[in-house]
Amino acid sequence: MVGRIILVLGDQLTPDIAALKAADPLRDLVVMAEVRAEARRPSNHPQKIAFFLAAMRKHAAALAAAGWRVAYSRLDDPGNSQTIAGEVLRRAAAEGAHEVIVTEPGDWRLRAEIEALPLPVTLLPDDRFFCSGTEFRAWAEGRKQLRMEWFYREMRRRTGLLMEGDRPAGGTWNFDQENRKPAPGGLLTPEQPGFEPDDVTNDVISLVEREFSDHFGNARPFRWATDRAQALSLFRHFLDTRLAEFGPYQDAMVAGDPVLWHAVISPYLNAGLLGPQEVCAAVEAEWRAGRVPIQSAEGFIRQVLGWREFVRGIWLMAGPGYTARNALGHDRALPPVYWGGETRMACMAATIAQTRDMAYAHHIQRLMVTGNFALLAGIDPGAVHDWYLSVYADALEWVEAPNVIGMSQFADGGMVGSKPYVSSGAYIDRMSDYCGGCAYRVKDKTGPRACPFNLLYWHFLVRHRDRFEPNPRMTQMYRTWDRMPADRRATVLAEADALLARLDAGAVV
Ligand code: FAD
Ligand code: DLZ
Ligand code: SF4
């Protein structure tokens, strides 16, 4: 009897994926395909492409070694049609197969492409998450507002993670208030280990260098893990050397120290090399063994069990139109600084240089530097979304879009966050050491060296006064603005307008 096509996508790299669990190794054909359509939608960072392709090659080899029949399309195979749907059809025709099984893709785009195949397709739920789409909808139903904190508490109760009976471990659900220490001066953070590329990874990096030399970002040095054993060893190193300080310094930023105490595991979780359940269980075990404080264990578990699952639930509920949302009507073009263009802003320069070199920036850099600037400057959220989707190794639409369109740009009108994440330069100054080395002066509110964040912060609030003033969490900001002398307010707005005009004219800001 002719077997079925079992399509395994580049972010489904675990033998426990639903489509493989439903397959017959003797009969069915596993299809995996490296295609230009995925590498170029949008123009992905070379390290992101290399990470996914190298991990795919190694996973395919492991499946074949475990006895599966695998048809693997390399990017430069002469017959490669360069789309996922094209490769499924090609393999199905060669095999004489009439049916496709796939674990549901994270993107609506790819889901539509696969559903449009002229073959019967079975989409199986992706069961790698703590919370299914159905469970999230049931939780969300009837609530006026969806807030991460309530979802997170429910998930703690449901999973028993960091629980003492029906009480949260440590006596409180959330240690966020204790997780906001600025980086301590002069303290060296533990070295972040990485891997010298092995032969498979090296081949892929060279291929990516040849094929995608027009994409933003450096292909080398490439330090990412590209298989489960490597990813596990990096995660173990995080548990042993950085988890203890993860909580207190979660929001800190330090020039020249891109990682600090962060885990740097998001590409592995998103691609399937690590599972969210195992990393949360391991972190809880460190706390129960007395090796790390509760605020670090809770801080980490809140990100994975709380935020990661929450944004996926929002993504599934919101449906395909989510990335086109633009609640604030922002339409400015993305300035060249995001693609490595010159800037006088030290915080932007550091975050974007690190993004170019590593395809990584940590959460507060993404949210309060590049995201904050885009939101304050009124940049088109669709362009901001394309940028984030292309430049980070962990960027897959289901997790990137709610973070960008929702949390960072408030373009979903408040589905993900209850208020926009905006700040003046004071926040960046408090949490980082960037301002000391900047051409602008963070203490200057107006004048030739005024920090752009200071000017644009007020411009943003004034632009969107009708929407945000009624929000109780923002009223105080408007009172502060109203208390400023009228001539000062006029100067701030005029200088902000001039700054935006310079940005539009392509001047270095
Ligand atoms: P750590 O700080 O060590 O946290 C541990 C883990 O928690 C992460 O690996 C990640 O899996 C999870 N996590 C933390 N915060 C979030 C969050 N807000 N949403 C989902 N998971 C979270 N994360 C992605 O995986 N892909 C993206 O494309 C992405 N785009 C983002 C864009 C913006 C504008 C913002 C503000 C955040 C984005 N995030 C994204 C979330 C977060 O910034 C990254 O998950 C994190 O920086 C990855 O680095 P890490 O592994 O060192 O994380
Ligand atoms: C991210 C990515 C890249 C760069 N390349 C491929 C690829 O060539 N083949 C593939 O199957 N998957 C790739 N991926 C991951 C997909 O983009 C991901 O599966 C979809 O975005 C669905 O979430
Ligand atoms: Fe960034 Fe302003 Fe500080 Fe310069 S002064 S680093 S622009 S926050």
Coordinates of C-alpha atoms and ligand atoms in Angstrom, one line a residue:
M1 CA 0.0 0.0 0.0
V2 CA 1.3 3.5 -0.9
G3 CA 2.3 5.5 2.2
R4 CA 1.5 9.1 3.1
I5 CA 3.6 12.2 3.1
I6 CA 4.6 13.2 6.6
L7 CA 5.7 16.9 6.3
V8 CA 8.1 18.1 9.0
L9 CA 8.7 21.8 9.0
G10 CA 11.9 23.6 10.1
D11 CA 10.5 24.5 13.5
Q12 CA 9.2 21.0 14.2
L13 CA 12.5 19.3 15.0
T14 CA 11.6 16.8 17.6
P15 CA 10.8 13.1 17.2
D16 CA 7.8 13.7 19.4
I17 CA 6.1 16.0 16.9
A18 CA 2.4 15.1 16.4
A19 CA 2.8 14.2 12.6
L20 CA 5.5 11.6 13.4
K21 CA 3.6 10.2 16.3
A22 CA 0.7 9.6 13.8
A23 CA 3.0 8.1 11.1
D24 CA 3.9 4.6 10.1
P25 CA 7.7 4.4 9.8
L26 CA 7.6 1.4 7.4
R27 CA 5.1 2.9 5.0
D28 CA 5.1 6.7 5.2
L29 CA 7.6 9.1 3.8
V30 CA 9.0 12.0 5.9
V31 CA 9.4 15.1 3.8
M32 CA 11.6 18.0 4.8
A33 CA 12.6 20.8 2.5
E34 CA 15.0 23.7 2.6
V35 CA 13.4 26.4 0.5
R36 CA 14.2 30.0 -0.6
A37 CA 10.6 31.0 0.1
E38 CA 11.1 30.6 3.9
A39 CA 14.6 32.2 3.9
R40 CA 13.3 35.2 2.0
R41 CA 10.0 35.8 3.8
P42 CA 11.1 38.3 5.0
S43 CA 14.9 38.6 4.1
N44 CA 16.1 36.6 7.1
H45 CA 19.3 37.2 9.0
P46 CA 22.0 34.7 7.7
Q47 CA 22.4 33.2 11.2
K48 CA 18.7 32.6 11.4
I49 CA 18.6 30.8 8.1
A50 CA 21.8 28.8 8.9
F51 CA 20.5 27.8 12.3
F52 CA 17.2 26.4 10.9
L53 CA 18.9 24.7 7.9
A54 CA 21.7 23.1 9.9
A55 CA 19.2 21.9 12.6
M56 CA 16.9 20.5 9.9
R57 CA 19.8 18.6 8.3
K58 CA 20.9 17.1 11.6
H59 CA 17.3 16.2 12.5
A60 CA 16.7 14.5 9.1
A61 CA 19.8 12.5 9.6
A62 CA 18.7 11.4 13.1
L63 CA 15.3 10.4 11.8
A64 CA 16.9 8.4 9.0
A65 CA 19.2 6.7 11.5
A66 CA 16.2 5.8 13.6
G67 CA 14.6 4.0 10.7
W68 CA 12.4 6.6 9.0
R69 CA 12.3 7.0 5.3
V70 CA 13.2 10.6 4.7
A71 CA 13.1 12.7 1.5
Y72 CA 15.2 15.8 2.2
S73 CA 15.5 18.7 -0.2
R74 CA 18.6 20.8 0.1
L75 CA 18.4 24.4 -0.9
D76 CA 20.7 23.9 -3.9
D77 CA 19.2 20.6 -5.2
P78 CA 18.6 21.2 -8.9
G79 CA 15.0 20.0 -8.7
N80 CA 14.0 22.0 -5.7
S81 CA 10.9 24.1 -6.4
Q82 CA 11.8 26.4 -3.5
T83 CA 8.4 26.4 -1.8
I84 CA 7.1 24.0 0.9
A85 CA 4.0 23.2 -1.1
G86 CA 6.0 22.7 -4.3
E87 CA 8.3 20.2 -2.5
V88 CA 5.4 18.3 -1.0
L89 CA 3.8 17.9 -4.5
R90 CA 7.1 16.9 -6.0
R91 CA 7.7 14.2 -3.4
A92 CA 4.1 13.0 -3.5
A93 CA 4.2 12.6 -7.3
A94 CA 7.5 10.6 -7.1
E95 CA 6.1 8.5 -4.3
G96 CA 2.6 8.1 -5.7
A97 CA 1.3 9.3 -2.4
H98 CA -2.2 10.8 -2.1
E99 CA -2.3 12.1 1.4
V100 CA -0.4 14.6 3.6
I101 CA -0.1 14.7 7.3
V102 CA 1.5 17.7 9.0
T103 CA 1.6 19.2 12.5
E104 CA -0.2 22.6 12.2
P105 CA 2.3 25.3 11.1
G106 CA 2.7 28.3 13.4
D107 CA 2.2 30.8 10.6
W108 CA -1.3 31.4 9.1
R109 CA 0.6 32.1 5.8
L110 CA 2.1 28.6 5.6
R111 CA -1.0 27.0 6.9
A112 CA -3.0 28.5 4.0
E113 CA -0.3 27.4 1.5
I114 CA -0.5 23.8 2.8
E115 CA -4.2 23.7 3.0
A116 CA -4.4 24.8 -0.6
L117 CA -2.5 21.7 -1.7
P118 CA -4.5 19.6 -4.3
L119 CA -4.3 16.6 -2.0
P120 CA -6.1 15.6 1.2
V121 CA -4.2 17.3 4.1
T122 CA -4.6 16.4 7.8
L123 CA -3.4 19.1 10.1
L124 CA -2.7 17.8 13.6
P125 CA -2.6 20.1 16.7
D126 CA 0.9 21.1 17.8
D127 CA 0.9 19.6 21.3
R128 CA 4.4 20.9 22.3
F129 CA 2.8 23.7 24.4
F130 CA 1.5 23.8 27.9
C131 CA -1.8 25.2 26.7
S132 CA -3.7 24.2 23.6
G133 CA -5.6 26.7 21.4
T134 CA -8.9 25.3 22.7
E135 CA -7.8 25.6 26.3
F136 CA -6.8 29.2 25.8
R137 CA -10.1 30.1 24.2
A138 CA -11.9 28.5 27.1
W139 CA -9.9 30.6 29.5
A140 CA -10.4 33.8 27.5
E141 CA -14.1 33.3 27.0
G142 CA -16.2 35.9 28.8
R143 CA -13.3 38.0 30.0
K144 CA -13.4 41.7 29.3
Q145 CA -9.6 41.9 29.1
L146 CA -7.0 39.2 28.6
R147 CA -4.1 39.8 30.9
M148 CA -1.0 37.7 31.1
E149 CA -0.8 37.8 34.9
W150 CA -4.2 36.0 35.3
F151 CA -3.4 33.5 32.6
Y152 CA -0.1 32.8 34.2
R153 CA -1.6 32.1 37.6
E154 CA -4.1 29.8 36.1
M155 CA -1.2 28.0 34.3
R156 CA 0.7 27.7 37.6
R157 CA -2.3 26.1 39.2
R158 CA -2.9 23.8 36.3
T159 CA 0.7 22.6 35.9
G160 CA 1.6 22.7 39.6
L161 CA 4.9 24.5 38.7
L162 CA 6.3 26.5 41.7
M163 CA 3.2 25.6 43.8
E164 CA 3.0 24.6 47.4
G165 CA -0.4 22.9 47.5
D166 CA -2.8 25.6 46.2
R167 CA -0.4 28.5 47.2
P168 CA 2.4 30.0 45.0
A169 CA 5.8 29.0 46.2
G170 CA 7.5 31.8 48.1
G171 CA 4.1 33.3 49.1
T172 CA 3.5 35.4 46.0
W173 CA 2.8 34.8 42.4
N174 CA 5.1 37.3 40.8
F175 CA 8.5 38.7 41.9
D176 CA 8.6 41.2 39.0
Q177 CA 9.2 44.1 41.4
E178 CA 12.5 42.4 42.5
N179 CA 13.5 41.8 38.9
R180 CA 14.4 45.3 37.9
K181 CA 17.9 45.9 39.1
P182 CA 20.2 47.9 36.8
A183 CA 23.4 46.1 35.8
P184 CA 26.0 46.4 38.5
G185 CA 29.0 48.4 37.4
G186 CA 32.3 46.4 36.9
L187 CA 30.8 43.0 37.6
L188 CA 31.7 40.5 34.9
T189 CA 28.9 38.2 33.8
P190 CA 29.8 34.5 33.3
E191 CA 31.1 33.6 29.8
Q192 CA 28.4 32.6 27.4
P193 CA 29.6 29.4 25.7
G194 CA 28.8 28.6 22.1
F195 CA 29.8 26.0 19.5
E196 CA 32.4 26.1 16.8
P197 CA 30.3 25.1 13.8
D198 CA 30.7 21.4 13.0
D199 CA 30.9 20.1 9.4
V200 CA 27.2 20.1 8.7
T201 CA 26.8 23.6 10.2
N202 CA 29.8 24.9 8.3
D203 CA 28.5 23.7 5.0
V204 CA 25.2 25.4 5.7
I205 CA 26.8 28.7 6.7
S206 CA 28.9 28.7 3.5
L207 CA 25.7 28.0 1.5
V208 CA 23.9 30.8 3.2
E209 CA 26.8 33.2 2.6
R210 CA 26.6 32.3 -1.1
E211 CA 22.9 32.5 -1.5
F212 CA 21.8 35.3 0.8
S213 CA 24.7 37.8 0.8
D214 CA 22.2 40.6 0.3
H215 CA 20.5 40.0 3.7
F216 CA 21.2 42.1 6.7
G217 CA 23.5 40.4 9.3
N218 CA 26.8 38.6 9.6
A219 CA 26.8 34.9 9.0
R220 CA 29.9 34.4 11.1
P221 CA 31.0 34.1 13.9
F222 CA 28.2 31.5 14.3
R223 CA 28.0 30.2 17.8
W224 CA 24.5 28.6 17.9
A225 CA 23.8 25.0 18.9
T226 CA 22.3 23.1 16.0
D227 CA 21.1 19.9 17.6
R228 CA 19.4 18.8 20.8
A229 CA 22.6 17.6 22.6
Q230 CA 24.3 20.9 22.0
A231 CA 21.2 22.9 23.0
L232 CA 20.9 20.8 26.2
S233 CA 24.5 21.5 27.1
L234 CA 24.1 25.3 26.7
F235 CA 20.9 25.2 28.8
R236 CA 22.8 23.2 31.5
H237 CA 25.5 25.9 31.5
F238 CA 22.8 28.6 31.9
L239 CA 21.3 26.6 34.9
D240 CA 24.7 26.3 36.5
T241 CA 26.1 29.8 35.9
R242 CA 23.4 32.4 35.1
L243 CA 20.0 31.3 36.4
A244 CA 20.7 32.4 39.9
E245 CA 21.1 36.0 38.8
F246 CA 18.6 35.9 36.0
G247 CA 15.7 37.3 38.0
P248 CA 17.2 40.5 39.5
Y249 CA 19.0 41.6 36.3
Q250 CA 16.4 40.6 33.8
D251 CA 15.8 44.2 32.6
A252 CA 19.5 45.4 32.7
M253 CA 21.4 46.4 29.6
V254 CA 25.2 46.7 29.4
A255 CA 27.3 47.9 26.4
G256 CA 29.5 45.1 25.2
D257 CA 27.7 42.4 27.2
P258 CA 24.8 41.2 25.0
V259 CA 23.7 38.2 27.0
L260 CA 24.1 39.2 30.7
W261 CA 22.2 36.5 32.7
H262 CA 19.7 35.6 30.0
A263 CA 19.3 32.0 28.8
V264 CA 19.6 32.4 25.0
I265 CA 17.4 29.4 24.4
S266 CA 14.5 30.9 22.4
P267 CA 15.6 29.5 19.0
Y268 CA 15.9 26.0 20.5
L269 CA 12.5 26.2 22.2
N270 CA 10.9 27.5 19.0
A271 CA 12.6 25.0 16.6
G272 CA 11.8 22.0 18.9
L273 CA 15.3 21.2 20.1
L274 CA 14.2 21.9 23.7
G275 CA 10.7 21.6 25.2
P276 CA 9.1 24.2 27.4
Q277 CA 8.0 21.6 29.9
E278 CA 11.5 20.2 30.4
V279 CA 13.2 23.7 30.8
C280 CA 10.6 24.8 33.3
A281 CA 10.9 21.5 35.3
A282 CA 14.7 21.9 35.3
V283 CA 14.5 25.5 36.6
E284 CA 12.0 24.5 39.3
A285 CA 14.4 21.6 40.3
E286 CA 17.2 24.1 40.7
W287 CA 15.1 26.1 43.1
R288 CA 13.8 23.1 45.1
A289 CA 17.5 22.0 45.5
G290 CA 18.3 25.4 47.0
R291 CA 20.7 26.4 44.2
V292 CA 18.8 29.4 42.9
P293 CA 16.5 32.0 44.6
I294 CA 12.8 31.9 44.0
Q295 CA 12.8 35.3 42.2
S296 CA 15.0 33.9 39.5
A297 CA 13.1 30.6 39.1
E298 CA 9.8 32.4 39.1
G299 CA 11.1 35.1 36.7
F300 CA 12.2 32.5 34.2
I301 CA 9.1 30.3 34.5
R302 CA 6.9 33.4 34.1
Q303 CA 8.5 34.0 30.7
V304 CA 8.1 30.5 29.4
L305 CA 4.9 29.3 31.1
G306 CA 3.3 32.8 31.2
W307 CA 4.4 35.1 28.3
R308 CA 5.3 32.5 25.7
E309 CA 2.0 30.6 26.1
F310 CA 0.0 33.8 26.4
V311 CA 1.3 35.3 23.2
R312 CA 0.6 32.0 21.4
G313 CA -2.9 31.9 22.7
I314 CA -3.5 35.5 21.5
W315 CA -2.0 34.6 18.1
L316 CA -4.3 31.6 17.7
M317 CA -7.4 33.6 18.8
A318 CA -6.7 36.7 16.7
G319 CA -6.4 34.9 13.4
P320 CA -4.7 35.8 10.1
G321 CA -5.4 39.5 10.1
Y322 CA -3.3 40.2 13.2
T323 CA -0.1 41.4 11.5
A324 CA -2.0 44.0 9.5
R325 CA -3.3 45.8 12.6
N326 CA -2.4 49.4 13.1
A327 CA -4.5 50.8 15.9
L328 CA -2.5 54.0 16.3
G329 CA -2.4 54.7 12.5
H330 CA 1.4 54.9 12.4
D331 CA 2.8 55.1 8.9
R332 CA 6.4 56.4 9.0
A333 CA 9.0 54.4 7.0
L334 CA 11.5 52.3 9.0
P335 CA 14.6 54.4 9.1
P336 CA 17.9 53.1 7.8
V337 CA 19.4 52.9 11.3
Y338 CA 17.5 49.6 11.8
W339 CA 19.5 48.2 8.9
G340 CA 22.8 49.3 10.4
G341 CA 22.7 52.9 9.1
E342 CA 24.7 55.5 11.0
T343 CA 23.2 56.8 14.3
R344 CA 24.3 59.1 17.1
M345 CA 22.1 57.2 19.6
A346 CA 24.4 54.9 21.6
C347 CA 21.6 52.6 22.8
M348 CA 20.2 52.1 19.2
A349 CA 23.7 51.6 17.8
A350 CA 24.6 49.0 20.4
T351 CA 21.4 47.0 20.1
I352 CA 21.4 47.0 16.3
A353 CA 25.1 46.2 16.0
Q354 CA 24.6 43.2 18.3
T355 CA 21.6 42.1 16.3
R356 CA 23.7 42.3 13.1
D357 CA 26.5 40.3 14.7
M358 CA 24.6 37.7 16.7
A359 CA 20.9 37.6 15.5
Y360 CA 20.1 38.1 19.2
A361 CA 19.1 40.9 21.5
H362 CA 17.5 40.3 24.9
H363 CA 13.9 41.3 25.8
I364 CA 14.5 44.8 27.2
Q365 CA 16.7 45.8 24.3
R366 CA 14.0 44.7 21.9
L367 CA 11.2 46.3 23.9
M368 CA 12.6 49.5 25.4
V369 CA 15.3 50.5 22.8
T370 CA 14.4 49.5 19.2
G371 CA 10.7 48.9 19.9
N372 CA 10.3 52.0 22.1
F373 CA 12.0 54.2 19.4
A374 CA 9.8 52.8 16.6
L375 CA 6.6 53.3 18.6
L376 CA 7.5 56.9 19.7
A377 CA 8.5 57.8 16.2
G378 CA 5.3 56.5 14.8
I379 CA 6.8 53.9 12.4
D380 CA 4.5 51.6 10.4
P381 CA 4.0 48.6 12.6
G382 CA 4.0 46.3 9.6
A383 CA 7.5 47.4 8.7
V384 CA 8.5 47.0 12.4
H385 CA 7.1 43.5 12.3
D386 CA 9.0 42.6 9.2
W387 CA 12.2 43.8 10.7
Y388 CA 11.9 41.8 13.9
L389 CA 10.8 38.7 12.0
S390 CA 13.9 38.9 9.8
V391 CA 16.7 39.8 12.2
Y392 CA 16.4 37.4 15.2
A393 CA 17.3 33.7 15.2
D394 CA 14.2 33.0 17.3
A395 CA 11.8 34.9 15.1
L396 CA 8.7 32.9 14.1
E397 CA 5.5 34.7 13.4
W398 CA 3.4 33.2 16.1
V399 CA 5.7 34.5 18.8
E400 CA 7.2 37.5 17.1
A401 CA 4.0 39.2 15.9
P402 CA 2.2 39.3 19.3
N403 CA 5.4 40.7 20.8
V404 CA 5.8 43.3 18.1
I405 CA 2.4 44.2 16.9
G406 CA 0.9 43.7 20.4
M407 CA 3.3 44.3 23.2
S408 CA 5.8 46.6 21.6
Q409 CA 3.8 48.7 19.0
F410 CA 0.3 48.6 20.6
A411 CA -0.9 48.1 17.1
D412 CA -3.5 45.5 18.3
G413 CA -5.1 48.2 20.4
G414 CA -4.4 46.5 23.7
M415 CA -5.0 42.8 23.3
V416 CA -1.5 41.9 24.6
G417 CA -0.7 44.8 26.9
S418 CA -2.9 47.2 28.9
K419 CA -0.8 50.2 28.0
P420 CA 2.0 51.0 25.5
Y421 CA 5.6 50.3 26.5
V422 CA 7.0 53.8 26.1
S423 CA 9.6 55.6 28.1
S424 CA 11.8 58.7 27.9
G425 CA 15.6 58.3 28.0
A426 CA 15.5 58.2 31.8
Y427 CA 14.4 54.5 31.8
I428 CA 17.2 53.5 29.4
D429 CA 19.7 55.5 31.6
R430 CA 18.5 53.8 34.7
M431 CA 18.7 50.3 33.3
S432 CA 21.9 50.6 31.2
D433 CA 25.3 52.1 30.8
Y434 CA 24.6 53.3 27.2
C435 CA 24.0 57.0 27.9
G436 CA 27.5 57.7 29.2
G437 CA 28.9 57.0 25.7
C438 CA 26.2 58.8 23.7
A439 CA 26.4 61.9 21.6
Y440 CA 23.1 63.0 23.1
R441 CA 22.6 64.0 26.7
V442 CA 19.9 62.0 28.5
K443 CA 19.4 64.7 31.1
D444 CA 18.7 67.3 28.3
K445 CA 14.9 67.5 27.7
T446 CA 15.3 70.1 24.9
G447 CA 18.1 71.7 23.0
P448 CA 20.7 70.5 20.4
R449 CA 21.8 67.5 22.4
A450 CA 18.4 66.5 23.9
C451 CA 18.0 62.7 24.0
P452 CA 15.6 61.8 21.1
F453 CA 13.6 59.5 23.5
N454 CA 12.9 62.6 25.7
L455 CA 11.5 64.6 22.8
L456 CA 9.5 61.8 21.2
Y457 CA 8.1 60.5 24.4
W458 CA 6.0 63.6 24.9
H459 CA 5.2 63.9 21.2
F460 CA 3.8 60.4 21.3
L461 CA 1.6 61.1 24.4
V462 CA 0.3 64.3 22.9
R463 CA -0.4 62.7 19.6
H464 CA -2.5 59.9 21.2
R465 CA -4.0 61.9 24.1
D466 CA -7.6 61.0 23.4
R467 CA -6.8 57.3 23.5
F468 CA -4.5 57.1 26.4
E469 CA -5.5 59.8 28.9
P470 CA -8.5 57.8 30.1
N471 CA -6.2 54.9 31.0
P472 CA -5.7 55.1 34.8
R473 CA -2.1 53.8 34.4
M474 CA -1.3 56.8 32.1
T475 CA -3.2 59.7 33.6
Q476 CA -0.3 60.7 35.8
M477 CA 1.9 61.2 32.6
Y478 CA -0.6 63.7 31.2
R479 CA -0.8 65.5 34.6
T480 CA 3.0 65.9 34.4
W481 CA 2.8 67.2 30.9
D482 CA 0.1 69.7 31.7
R483 CA 2.1 71.0 34.7
M484 CA 5.0 72.0 32.4
P485 CA 5.1 75.7 31.4
A486 CA 3.4 76.3 28.0
D487 CA 6.5 77.6 26.3
R488 CA 8.4 74.5 27.3
R489 CA 5.7 72.2 26.0
A490 CA 5.8 74.1 22.7
T491 CA 9.6 73.8 22.5
V492 CA 9.4 70.0 23.1
L493 CA 6.8 69.5 20.4
A494 CA 8.6 71.7 17.9
E495 CA 12.0 70.0 18.5
A496 CA 10.3 66.6 18.3
D497 CA 8.7 67.6 15.0
A498 CA 12.1 68.8 13.7
L499 CA 13.6 65.5 14.7
L500 CA 11.0 63.5 12.9
A501 CA 11.4 65.6 9.8
R502 CA 15.1 64.9 9.9
L503 CA 14.4 61.2 10.2
D504 CA 12.0 61.4 7.2
A505 CA 14.7 63.2 5.2
G506 CA 17.1 60.4 5.9
A507 CA 19.4 62.5 8.1
V508 CA 21.5 60.8 10.7
V509 CA 19.7 61.0 14.1
Ligands
FAD1 P1 15.3 34.8 28.4 O1 15.2 36.3 28.8 O2 16.4 34.1 29.0 O3 13.9 34.1 28.7 C1 13.7 32.7 28.7 C2 12.7 32.3 27.7 O4 11.4 32.9 28.0 C3 13.0 32.7 26.3 O5 13.9 31.9 25.6 C4 11.6 32.7 25.6 O6 11.3 31.4 25.1 C5 10.7 33.0 26.8 N1 10.2 34.4 26.7 C6 10.7 35.5 27.4 N2 9.9 36.5 27.1 C7 9.0 36.1 26.1 C8 8.0 36.8 25.4 N3 7.7 38.1 25.6 N4 7.3 36.1 24.5 C9 7.5 34.8 24.3 N5 8.5 34.1 25.0 C10 9.2 34.8 25.9 N6 10.7 35.8 21.4 C11 10.9 34.8 20.5 O7 11.0 33.6 20.8 N7 10.8 35.1 19.1 C12 10.6 36.4 18.7 O8 10.6 36.6 17.5 C13 10.5 37.4 19.6 N8 10.4 38.7 19.2 C14 10.2 39.7 20.1 C15 10.0 41.0 19.7 C16 9.9 42.0 20.6 C17 9.7 43.5 20.2 C18 9.9 41.7 22.0 C19 9.7 42.8 23.0 C20 10.1 40.4 22.4 C21 10.3 39.4 21.5 N9 10.5 38.1 22.0 C22 10.6 37.1 21.0 C23 10.4 37.7 23.4 C24 11.8 37.8 24.1 O9 12.4 39.0 23.8 C25 12.7 36.6 23.6 O10 12.1 35.4 23.7 C26 14.0 36.6 24.4 O11 14.7 37.8 24.3 C27 14.9 35.4 24.0 O12 16.1 35.4 24.6 P2 16.5 34.4 25.8 O13 16.3 33.0 25.3 O14 17.8 34.8 26.3 O15 15.3 34.8 26.8
DLZ2 C1 12.6 29.8 9.6 C2 12.7 28.8 8.5 C3 13.7 28.9 7.5 C4 14.6 30.1 7.4 N1 13.8 28.0 6.5 C5 13.0 27.0 6.5 C6 13.0 26.0 5.4 O1 13.8 26.1 4.5 N2 12.2 25.0 5.4 C7 11.3 24.8 6.5 O2 10.5 23.8 6.5 N3 11.2 25.7 7.4 C8 12.0 26.8 7.5 N4 11.9 27.7 8.5 C9 10.8 27.5 9.5 C10 9.4 27.9 8.9 O3 9.5 29.3 8.4 C11 8.3 27.7 9.9 O4 8.1 26.4 9.9 C12 7.1 28.5 9.5 O5 7.3 29.8 9.7 C13 5.9 28.0 10.3 O6 5.9 28.4 11.6
SF4_3 FE1 19.8 56.4 24.1 FE2 19.2 58.8 24.8 FE3 20.8 57.4 26.4 FE4 21.6 58.3 24.0 S1 21.1 59.5 25.7 S2 22.0 56.3 24.8 S3 19.8 58.1 22.8 S4 18.7 57.0 25.9

